[in-house]
mmCIF file of C-alpha atoms and ligand atoms in Angstrom:
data_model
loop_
_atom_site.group_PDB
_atom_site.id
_atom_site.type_symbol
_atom_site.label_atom_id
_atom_site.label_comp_id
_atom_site.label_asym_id
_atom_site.label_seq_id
_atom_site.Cartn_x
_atom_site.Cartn_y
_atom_site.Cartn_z
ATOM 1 C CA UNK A 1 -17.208 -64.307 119.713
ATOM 2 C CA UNK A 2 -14.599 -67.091 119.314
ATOM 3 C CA UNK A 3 -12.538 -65.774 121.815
ATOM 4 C CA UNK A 4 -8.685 -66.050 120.383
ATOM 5 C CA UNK A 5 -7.410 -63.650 122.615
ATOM 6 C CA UNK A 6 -9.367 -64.857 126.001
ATOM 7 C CA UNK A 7 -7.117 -63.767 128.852
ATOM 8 C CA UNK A 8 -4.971 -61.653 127.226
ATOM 9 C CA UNK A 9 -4.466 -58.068 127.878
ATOM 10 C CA UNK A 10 -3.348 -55.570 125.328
ATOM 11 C CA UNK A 11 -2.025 -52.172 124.478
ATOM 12 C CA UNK A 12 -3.108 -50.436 120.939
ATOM 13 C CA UNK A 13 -1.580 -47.130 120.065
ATOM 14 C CA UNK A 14 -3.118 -44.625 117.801
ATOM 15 C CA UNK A 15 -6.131 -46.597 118.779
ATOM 16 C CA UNK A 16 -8.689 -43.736 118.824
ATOM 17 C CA UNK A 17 -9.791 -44.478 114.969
ATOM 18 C CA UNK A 18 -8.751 -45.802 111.625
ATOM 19 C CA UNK A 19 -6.526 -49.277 112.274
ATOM 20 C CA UNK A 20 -5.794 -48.973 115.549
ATOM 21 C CA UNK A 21 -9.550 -48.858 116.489
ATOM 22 C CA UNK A 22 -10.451 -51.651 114.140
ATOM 23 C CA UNK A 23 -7.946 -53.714 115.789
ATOM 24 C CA UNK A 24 -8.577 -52.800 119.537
ATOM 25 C CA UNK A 25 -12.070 -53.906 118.783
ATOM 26 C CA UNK A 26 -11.620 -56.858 117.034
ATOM 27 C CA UNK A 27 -9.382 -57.788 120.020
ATOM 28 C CA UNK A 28 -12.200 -56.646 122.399
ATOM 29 C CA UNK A 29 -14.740 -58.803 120.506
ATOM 30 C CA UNK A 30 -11.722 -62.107 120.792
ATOM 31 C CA UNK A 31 -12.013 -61.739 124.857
ATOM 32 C CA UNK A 32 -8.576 -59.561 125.264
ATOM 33 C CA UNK A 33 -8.818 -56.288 127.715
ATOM 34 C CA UNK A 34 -7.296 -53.534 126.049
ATOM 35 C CA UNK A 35 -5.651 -50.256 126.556
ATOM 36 C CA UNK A 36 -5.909 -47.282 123.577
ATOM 37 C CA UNK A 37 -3.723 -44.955 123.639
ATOM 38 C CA UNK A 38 -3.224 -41.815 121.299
ATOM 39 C CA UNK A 39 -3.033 -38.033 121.670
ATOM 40 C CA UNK A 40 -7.082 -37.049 121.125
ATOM 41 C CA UNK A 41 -9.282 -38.554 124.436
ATOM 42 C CA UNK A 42 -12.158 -38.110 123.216
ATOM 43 C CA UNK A 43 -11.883 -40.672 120.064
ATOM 44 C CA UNK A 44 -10.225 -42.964 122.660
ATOM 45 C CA UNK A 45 -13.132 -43.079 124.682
ATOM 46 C CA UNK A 46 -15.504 -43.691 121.469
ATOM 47 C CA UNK A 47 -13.494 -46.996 120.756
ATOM 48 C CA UNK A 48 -13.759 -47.379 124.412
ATOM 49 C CA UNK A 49 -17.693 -47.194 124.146
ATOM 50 C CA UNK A 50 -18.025 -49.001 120.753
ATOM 51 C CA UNK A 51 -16.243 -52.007 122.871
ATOM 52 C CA UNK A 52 -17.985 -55.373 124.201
ATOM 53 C CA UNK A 53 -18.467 -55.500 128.021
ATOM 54 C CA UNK A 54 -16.560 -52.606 128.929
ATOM 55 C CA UNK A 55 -13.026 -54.795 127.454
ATOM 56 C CA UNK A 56 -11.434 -51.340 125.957
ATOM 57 C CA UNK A 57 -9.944 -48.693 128.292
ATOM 58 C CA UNK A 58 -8.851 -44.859 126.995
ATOM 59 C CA UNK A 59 -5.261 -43.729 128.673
ATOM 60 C CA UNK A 60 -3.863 -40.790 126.405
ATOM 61 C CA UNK A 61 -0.228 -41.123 125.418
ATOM 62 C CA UNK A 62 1.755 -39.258 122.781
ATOM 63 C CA UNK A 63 4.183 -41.796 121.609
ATOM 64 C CA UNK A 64 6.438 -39.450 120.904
ATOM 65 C CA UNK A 65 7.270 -38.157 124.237
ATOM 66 C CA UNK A 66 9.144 -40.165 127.081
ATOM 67 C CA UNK A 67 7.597 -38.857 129.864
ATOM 68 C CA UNK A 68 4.063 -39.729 128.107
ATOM 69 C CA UNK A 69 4.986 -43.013 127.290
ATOM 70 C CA UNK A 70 6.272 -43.726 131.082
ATOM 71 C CA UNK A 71 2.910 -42.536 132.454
ATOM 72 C CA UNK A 72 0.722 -45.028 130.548
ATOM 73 C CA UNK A 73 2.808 -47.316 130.969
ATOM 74 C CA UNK A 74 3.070 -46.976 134.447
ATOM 75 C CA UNK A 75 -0.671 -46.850 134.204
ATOM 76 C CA UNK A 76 -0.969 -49.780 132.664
ATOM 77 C CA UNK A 77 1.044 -52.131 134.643
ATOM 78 C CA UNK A 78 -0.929 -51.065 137.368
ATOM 79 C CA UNK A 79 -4.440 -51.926 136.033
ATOM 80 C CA UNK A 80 -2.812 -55.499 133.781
ATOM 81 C CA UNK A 81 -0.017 -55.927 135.416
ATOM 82 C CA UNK A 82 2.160 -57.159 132.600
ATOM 83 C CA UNK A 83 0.585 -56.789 129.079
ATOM 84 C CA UNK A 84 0.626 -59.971 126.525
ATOM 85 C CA UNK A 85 0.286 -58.029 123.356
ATOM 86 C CA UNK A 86 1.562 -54.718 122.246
ATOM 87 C CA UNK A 87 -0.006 -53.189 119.407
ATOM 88 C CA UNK A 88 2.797 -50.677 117.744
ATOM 89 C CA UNK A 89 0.232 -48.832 114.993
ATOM 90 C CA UNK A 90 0.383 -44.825 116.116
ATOM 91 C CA UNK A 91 1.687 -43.266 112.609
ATOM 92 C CA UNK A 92 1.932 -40.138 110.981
ATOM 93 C CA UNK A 93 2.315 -39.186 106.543
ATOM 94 C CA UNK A 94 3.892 -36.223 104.975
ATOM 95 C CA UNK A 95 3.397 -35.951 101.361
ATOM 96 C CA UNK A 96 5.223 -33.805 98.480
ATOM 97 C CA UNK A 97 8.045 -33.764 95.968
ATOM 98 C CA UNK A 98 11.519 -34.726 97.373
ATOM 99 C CA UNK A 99 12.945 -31.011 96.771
ATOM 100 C CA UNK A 100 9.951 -29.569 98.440
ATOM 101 C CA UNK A 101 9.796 -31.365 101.975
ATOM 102 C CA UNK A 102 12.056 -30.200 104.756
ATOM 103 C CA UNK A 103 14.247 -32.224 106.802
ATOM 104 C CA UNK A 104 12.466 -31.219 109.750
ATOM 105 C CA UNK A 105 9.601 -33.285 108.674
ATOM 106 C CA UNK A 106 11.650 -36.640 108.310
ATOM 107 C CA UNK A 107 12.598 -36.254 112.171
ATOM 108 C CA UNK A 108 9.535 -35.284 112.721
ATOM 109 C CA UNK A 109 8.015 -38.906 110.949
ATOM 110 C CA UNK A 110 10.782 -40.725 112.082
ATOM 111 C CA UNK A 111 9.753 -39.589 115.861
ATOM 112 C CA UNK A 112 6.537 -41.226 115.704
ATOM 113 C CA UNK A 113 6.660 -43.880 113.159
ATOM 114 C CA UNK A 114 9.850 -45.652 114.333
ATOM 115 C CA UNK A 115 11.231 -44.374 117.886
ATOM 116 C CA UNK A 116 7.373 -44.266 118.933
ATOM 117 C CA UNK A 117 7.826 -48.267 118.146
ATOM 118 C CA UNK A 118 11.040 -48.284 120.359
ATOM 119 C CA UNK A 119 9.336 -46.548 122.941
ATOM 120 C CA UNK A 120 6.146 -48.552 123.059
ATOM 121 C CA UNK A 121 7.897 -51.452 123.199
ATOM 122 C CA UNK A 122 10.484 -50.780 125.535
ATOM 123 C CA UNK A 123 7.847 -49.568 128.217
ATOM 124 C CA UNK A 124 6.375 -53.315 127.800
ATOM 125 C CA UNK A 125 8.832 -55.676 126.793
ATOM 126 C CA UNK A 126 10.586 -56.651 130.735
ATOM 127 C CA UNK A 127 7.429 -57.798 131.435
ATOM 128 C CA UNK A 128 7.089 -59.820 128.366
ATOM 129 C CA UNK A 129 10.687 -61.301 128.934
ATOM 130 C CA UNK A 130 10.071 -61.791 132.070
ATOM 131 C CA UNK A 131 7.078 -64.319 131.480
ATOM 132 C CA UNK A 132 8.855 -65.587 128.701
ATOM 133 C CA UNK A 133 5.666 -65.128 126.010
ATOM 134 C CA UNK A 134 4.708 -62.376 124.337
ATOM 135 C CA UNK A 135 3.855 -60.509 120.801
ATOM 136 C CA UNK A 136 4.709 -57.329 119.292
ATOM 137 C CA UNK A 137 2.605 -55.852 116.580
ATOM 138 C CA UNK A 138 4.496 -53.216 114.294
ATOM 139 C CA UNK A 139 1.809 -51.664 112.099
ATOM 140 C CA UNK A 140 4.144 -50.459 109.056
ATOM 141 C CA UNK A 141 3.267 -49.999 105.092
ATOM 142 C CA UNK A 142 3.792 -51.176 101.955
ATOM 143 C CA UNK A 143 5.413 -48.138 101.999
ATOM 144 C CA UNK A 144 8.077 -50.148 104.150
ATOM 145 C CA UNK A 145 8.866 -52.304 101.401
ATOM 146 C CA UNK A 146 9.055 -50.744 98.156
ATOM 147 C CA UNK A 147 9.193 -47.003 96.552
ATOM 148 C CA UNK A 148 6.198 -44.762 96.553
ATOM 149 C CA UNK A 149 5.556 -41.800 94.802
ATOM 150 C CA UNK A 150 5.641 -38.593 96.963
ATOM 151 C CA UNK A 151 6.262 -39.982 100.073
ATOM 152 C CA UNK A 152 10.026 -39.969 100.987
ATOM 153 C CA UNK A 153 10.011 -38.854 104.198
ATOM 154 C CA UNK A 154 6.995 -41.663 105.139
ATOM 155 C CA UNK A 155 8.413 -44.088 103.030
ATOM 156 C CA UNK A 156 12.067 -43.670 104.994
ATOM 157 C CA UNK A 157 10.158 -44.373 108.181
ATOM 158 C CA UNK A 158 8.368 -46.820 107.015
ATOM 159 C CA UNK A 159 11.662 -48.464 106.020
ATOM 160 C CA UNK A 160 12.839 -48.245 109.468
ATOM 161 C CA UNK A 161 9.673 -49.309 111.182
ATOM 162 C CA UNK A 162 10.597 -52.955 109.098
ATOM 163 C CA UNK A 163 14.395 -52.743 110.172
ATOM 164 C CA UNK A 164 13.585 -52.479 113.632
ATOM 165 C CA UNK A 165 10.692 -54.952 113.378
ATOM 166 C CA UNK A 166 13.580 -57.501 111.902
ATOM 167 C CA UNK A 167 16.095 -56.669 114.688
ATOM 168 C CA UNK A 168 13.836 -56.857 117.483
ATOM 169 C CA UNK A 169 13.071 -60.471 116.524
ATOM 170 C CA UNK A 170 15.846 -62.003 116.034
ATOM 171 C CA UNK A 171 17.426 -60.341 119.434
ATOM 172 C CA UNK A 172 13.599 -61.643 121.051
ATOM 173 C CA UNK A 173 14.226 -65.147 119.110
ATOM 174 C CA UNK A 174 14.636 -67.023 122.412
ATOM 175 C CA UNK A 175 12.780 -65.493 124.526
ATOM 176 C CA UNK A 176 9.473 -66.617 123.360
ATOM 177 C CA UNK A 177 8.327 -63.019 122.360
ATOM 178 C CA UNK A 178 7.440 -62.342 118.972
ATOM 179 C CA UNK A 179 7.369 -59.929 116.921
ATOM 180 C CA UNK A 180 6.421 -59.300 113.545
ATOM 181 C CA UNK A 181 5.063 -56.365 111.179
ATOM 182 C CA UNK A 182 1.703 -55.906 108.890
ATOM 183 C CA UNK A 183 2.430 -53.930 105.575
ATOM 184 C CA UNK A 184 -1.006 -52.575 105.066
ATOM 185 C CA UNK A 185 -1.423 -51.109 101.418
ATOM 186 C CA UNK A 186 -4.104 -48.416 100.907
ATOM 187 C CA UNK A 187 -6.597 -48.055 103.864
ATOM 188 C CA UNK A 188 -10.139 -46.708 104.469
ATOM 189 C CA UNK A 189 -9.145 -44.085 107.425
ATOM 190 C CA UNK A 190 -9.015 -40.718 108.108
ATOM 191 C CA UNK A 191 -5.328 -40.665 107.157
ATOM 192 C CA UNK A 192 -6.595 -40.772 103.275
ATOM 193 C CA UNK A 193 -8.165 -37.204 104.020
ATOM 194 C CA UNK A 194 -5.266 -35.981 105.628
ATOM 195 C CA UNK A 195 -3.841 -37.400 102.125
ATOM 196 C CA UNK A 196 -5.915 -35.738 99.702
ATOM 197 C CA UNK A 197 -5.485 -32.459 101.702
ATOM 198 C CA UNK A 198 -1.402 -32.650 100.934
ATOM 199 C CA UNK A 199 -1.865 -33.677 97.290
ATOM 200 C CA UNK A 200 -4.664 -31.042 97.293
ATOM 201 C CA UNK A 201 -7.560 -33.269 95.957
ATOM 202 C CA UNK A 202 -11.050 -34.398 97.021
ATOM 203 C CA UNK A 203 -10.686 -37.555 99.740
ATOM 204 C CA UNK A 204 -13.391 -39.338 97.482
ATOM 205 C CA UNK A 205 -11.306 -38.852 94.390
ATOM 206 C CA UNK A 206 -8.522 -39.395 95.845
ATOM 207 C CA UNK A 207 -10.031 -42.957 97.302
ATOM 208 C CA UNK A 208 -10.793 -43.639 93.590
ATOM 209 C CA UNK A 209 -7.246 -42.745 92.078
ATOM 210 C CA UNK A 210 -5.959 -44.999 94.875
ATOM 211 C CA UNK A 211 -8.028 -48.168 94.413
ATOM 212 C CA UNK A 212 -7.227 -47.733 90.337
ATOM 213 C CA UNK A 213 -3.400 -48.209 91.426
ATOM 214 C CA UNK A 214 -4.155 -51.690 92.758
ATOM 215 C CA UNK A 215 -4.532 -55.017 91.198
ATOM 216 C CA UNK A 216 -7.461 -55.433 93.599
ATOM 217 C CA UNK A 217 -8.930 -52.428 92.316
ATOM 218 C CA UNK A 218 -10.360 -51.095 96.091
ATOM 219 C CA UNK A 219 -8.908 -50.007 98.768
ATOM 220 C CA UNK A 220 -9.178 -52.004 101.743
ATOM 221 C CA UNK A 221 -10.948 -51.627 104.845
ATOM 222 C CA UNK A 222 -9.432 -51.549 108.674
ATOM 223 C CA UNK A 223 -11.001 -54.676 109.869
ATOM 224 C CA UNK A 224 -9.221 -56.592 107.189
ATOM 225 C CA UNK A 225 -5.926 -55.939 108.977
ATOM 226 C CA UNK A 226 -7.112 -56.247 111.790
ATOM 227 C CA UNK A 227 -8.144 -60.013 111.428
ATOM 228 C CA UNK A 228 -4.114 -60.360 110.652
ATOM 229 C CA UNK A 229 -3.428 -58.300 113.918
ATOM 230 C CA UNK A 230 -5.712 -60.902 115.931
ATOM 231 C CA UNK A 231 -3.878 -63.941 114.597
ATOM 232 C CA UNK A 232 -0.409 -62.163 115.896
ATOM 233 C CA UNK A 233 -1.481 -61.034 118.647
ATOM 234 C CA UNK A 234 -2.925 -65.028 119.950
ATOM 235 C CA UNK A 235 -1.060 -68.141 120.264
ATOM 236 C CA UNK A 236 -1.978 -69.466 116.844
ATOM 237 C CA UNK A 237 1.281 -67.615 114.959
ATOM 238 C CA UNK A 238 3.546 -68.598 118.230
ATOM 239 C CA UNK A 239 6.014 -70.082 115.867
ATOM 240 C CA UNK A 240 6.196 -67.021 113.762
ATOM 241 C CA UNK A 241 8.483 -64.023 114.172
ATOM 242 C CA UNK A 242 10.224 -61.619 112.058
ATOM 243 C CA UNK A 243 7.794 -61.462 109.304
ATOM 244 C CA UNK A 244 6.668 -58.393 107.131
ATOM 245 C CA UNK A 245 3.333 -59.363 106.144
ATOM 246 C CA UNK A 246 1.677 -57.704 103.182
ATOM 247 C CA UNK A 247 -2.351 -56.978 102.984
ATOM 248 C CA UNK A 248 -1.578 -54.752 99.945
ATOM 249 C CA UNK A 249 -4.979 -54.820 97.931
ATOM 250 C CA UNK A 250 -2.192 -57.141 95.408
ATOM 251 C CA UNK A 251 0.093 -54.524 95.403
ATOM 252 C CA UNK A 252 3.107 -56.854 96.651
ATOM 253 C CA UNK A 253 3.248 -60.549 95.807
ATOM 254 C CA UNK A 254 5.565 -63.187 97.168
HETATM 255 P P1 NAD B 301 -5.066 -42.496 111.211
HETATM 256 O O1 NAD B 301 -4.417 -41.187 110.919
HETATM 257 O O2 NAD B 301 -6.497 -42.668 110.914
HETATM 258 O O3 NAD B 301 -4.788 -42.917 112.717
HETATM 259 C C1 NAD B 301 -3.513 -42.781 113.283
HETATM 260 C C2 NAD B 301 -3.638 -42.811 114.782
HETATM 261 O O4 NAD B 301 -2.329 -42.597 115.343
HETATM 262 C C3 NAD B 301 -4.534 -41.696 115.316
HETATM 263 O O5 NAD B 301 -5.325 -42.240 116.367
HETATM 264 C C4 NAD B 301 -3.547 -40.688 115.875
HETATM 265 O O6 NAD B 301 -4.067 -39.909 116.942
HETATM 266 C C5 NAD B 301 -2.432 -41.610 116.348
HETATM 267 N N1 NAD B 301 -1.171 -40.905 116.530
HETATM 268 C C6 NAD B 301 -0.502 -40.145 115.624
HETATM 269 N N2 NAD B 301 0.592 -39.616 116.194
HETATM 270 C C7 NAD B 301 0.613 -40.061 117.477
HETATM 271 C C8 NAD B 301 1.488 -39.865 118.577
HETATM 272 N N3 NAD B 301 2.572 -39.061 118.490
HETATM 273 N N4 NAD B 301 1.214 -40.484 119.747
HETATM 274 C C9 NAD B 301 0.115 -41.265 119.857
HETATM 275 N N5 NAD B 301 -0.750 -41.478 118.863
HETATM 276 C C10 NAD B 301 -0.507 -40.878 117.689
HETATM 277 O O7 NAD B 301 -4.200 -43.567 110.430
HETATM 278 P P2 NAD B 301 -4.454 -45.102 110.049
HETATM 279 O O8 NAD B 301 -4.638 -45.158 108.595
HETATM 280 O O9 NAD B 301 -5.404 -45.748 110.952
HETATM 281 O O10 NAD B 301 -2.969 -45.612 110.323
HETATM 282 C C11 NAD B 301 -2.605 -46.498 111.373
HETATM 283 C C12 NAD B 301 -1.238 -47.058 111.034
HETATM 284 O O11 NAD B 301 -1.318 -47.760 109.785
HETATM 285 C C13 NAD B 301 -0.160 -45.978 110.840
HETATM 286 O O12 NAD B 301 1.050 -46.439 111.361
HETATM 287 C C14 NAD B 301 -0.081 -45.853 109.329
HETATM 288 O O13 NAD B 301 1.159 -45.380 108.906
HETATM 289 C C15 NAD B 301 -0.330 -47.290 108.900
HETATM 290 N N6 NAD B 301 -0.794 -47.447 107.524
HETATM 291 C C16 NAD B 301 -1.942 -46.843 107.080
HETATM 292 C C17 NAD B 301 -2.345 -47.032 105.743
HETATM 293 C C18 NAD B 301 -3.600 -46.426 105.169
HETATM 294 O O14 NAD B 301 -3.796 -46.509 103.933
HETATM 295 N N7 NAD B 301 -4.499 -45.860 105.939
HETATM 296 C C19 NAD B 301 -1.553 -47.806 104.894
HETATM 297 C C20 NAD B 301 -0.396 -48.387 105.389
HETATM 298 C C21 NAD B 301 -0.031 -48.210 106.710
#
């Protein structure tokens, strides 16, 4: 352990697998105590139990819902106090053809995958201010950035998630709390399955068709964003705020 993240406390949402749980153990392993949040408990206590020295605590929380959201928080303040790093990565995908997908279902993303953000950080942020340091992780896509086939209604949110990420920094400029977002490309997680079961193929095949789209030619697995997410999340990328940064498998190059 090199310990980046030594005396920090954190909260991860959507941290009961995939991402989040790469990156709330990866922040365990730096020396940070951790809250997971998401709507299954019993994944949340698995990342709790997979964690070093007992560093990773399970409070559910649907992002989604304000009274939720006030309870762990509320929870939270009381076990921390103030947290140092908050962890925006709960997120939800629809797939289909433009024609085919109700509207319903871009409220529905644009619940989780950008007001879940506002939420989140909302809950956290007076403390932040009030200590004058802080980061804010936005977990968004490459779907943020550029078109994708398929995926309007994720893709919108995804477009949001970056033009809320910009507009919190620059109003948080001063303060000394950052925040920034990582653009993740394709992903080893269980939302590939959920995936393949809306485009109706096999999650291996699917995997394969994936990693073929890249100039990487794999998809990529959770701990590699989650290295990025420690660097955010500790003192080292202090100077840096505002930024969308790509781990794309060489999907997007600037
Ligand atoms: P996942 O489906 O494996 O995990 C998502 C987590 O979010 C789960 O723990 C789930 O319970 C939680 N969650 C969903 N809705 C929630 C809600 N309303 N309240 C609280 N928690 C909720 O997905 P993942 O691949 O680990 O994705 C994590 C983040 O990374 C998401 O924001 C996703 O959009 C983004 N992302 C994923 C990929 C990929 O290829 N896997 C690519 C780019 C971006």
């Amino acid at each position: 352990m090199t310990q980046r993240l030594e005396g920090k406390s954190a909260v991860i949402t959507g941290g009961g697998r995939g991402i989040g749980k790469a990156i709330a153990l990866a922040y365990a392993r730096e020396g940070a105590r951790c809250v997971v949040t998401s709507r299954r408990f019993e994944d949340l206590e698995q990342t709790a139990a997979e964690a070093p020295d007992g560093l990773v605590t399970a409070v559910a929380c649907d992002v989604s819902d304000d009274s939720s959201v006030k309870e762990m928080a509320d929870r939270v303040h009381e076990m921390f106090g103030g947290v140092d790093i908050v962890v925006n990565n709960a997120g939800i995908h629809a797939a289909g053809r433009f024609m085919d997908i109700e509207p319903e279902t871009y409220s529905r993303l644009y619940e989780v995958n950008v007001v879940g953000i506002v939420r989140i950080s909302q809950a956290f942020l007076p403390g932040m201010l009030e200590r004058g340091r802080g980061s804010v992780v936005n977990i968004a896509s490459t779907a943020g950035l550029f078109e994708s086939p398929g995926q309007a209604p994720y893709n919108a949110s995804k477009h949001g998630a970056v033009g809320l990420t910009r507009c919190m920094a620059l109003e948080l400029a001063a303060t000394g709390v950052t925040c920034n977002a990582i653009c993740p490309g394709f992903v080893d997680t269980p939302m590939l399955d959920g995936f393949a079961d809306l485009v109706g193929a096999e999650s291996e095949e699917l995997r394969a068709q994936l990693a073929q789209r890249t100039p990487m030619g794999r998809i990529l697995d959770p701990s590699e964003i989650a290295d990025l997410a420690v660097y955010l999340g500790s003192d080292e990328s202090s100077g840096m705020t505002g930024q969308t940064m790509a781990i794309s498998n060489g999907m997007r190059m600037s």
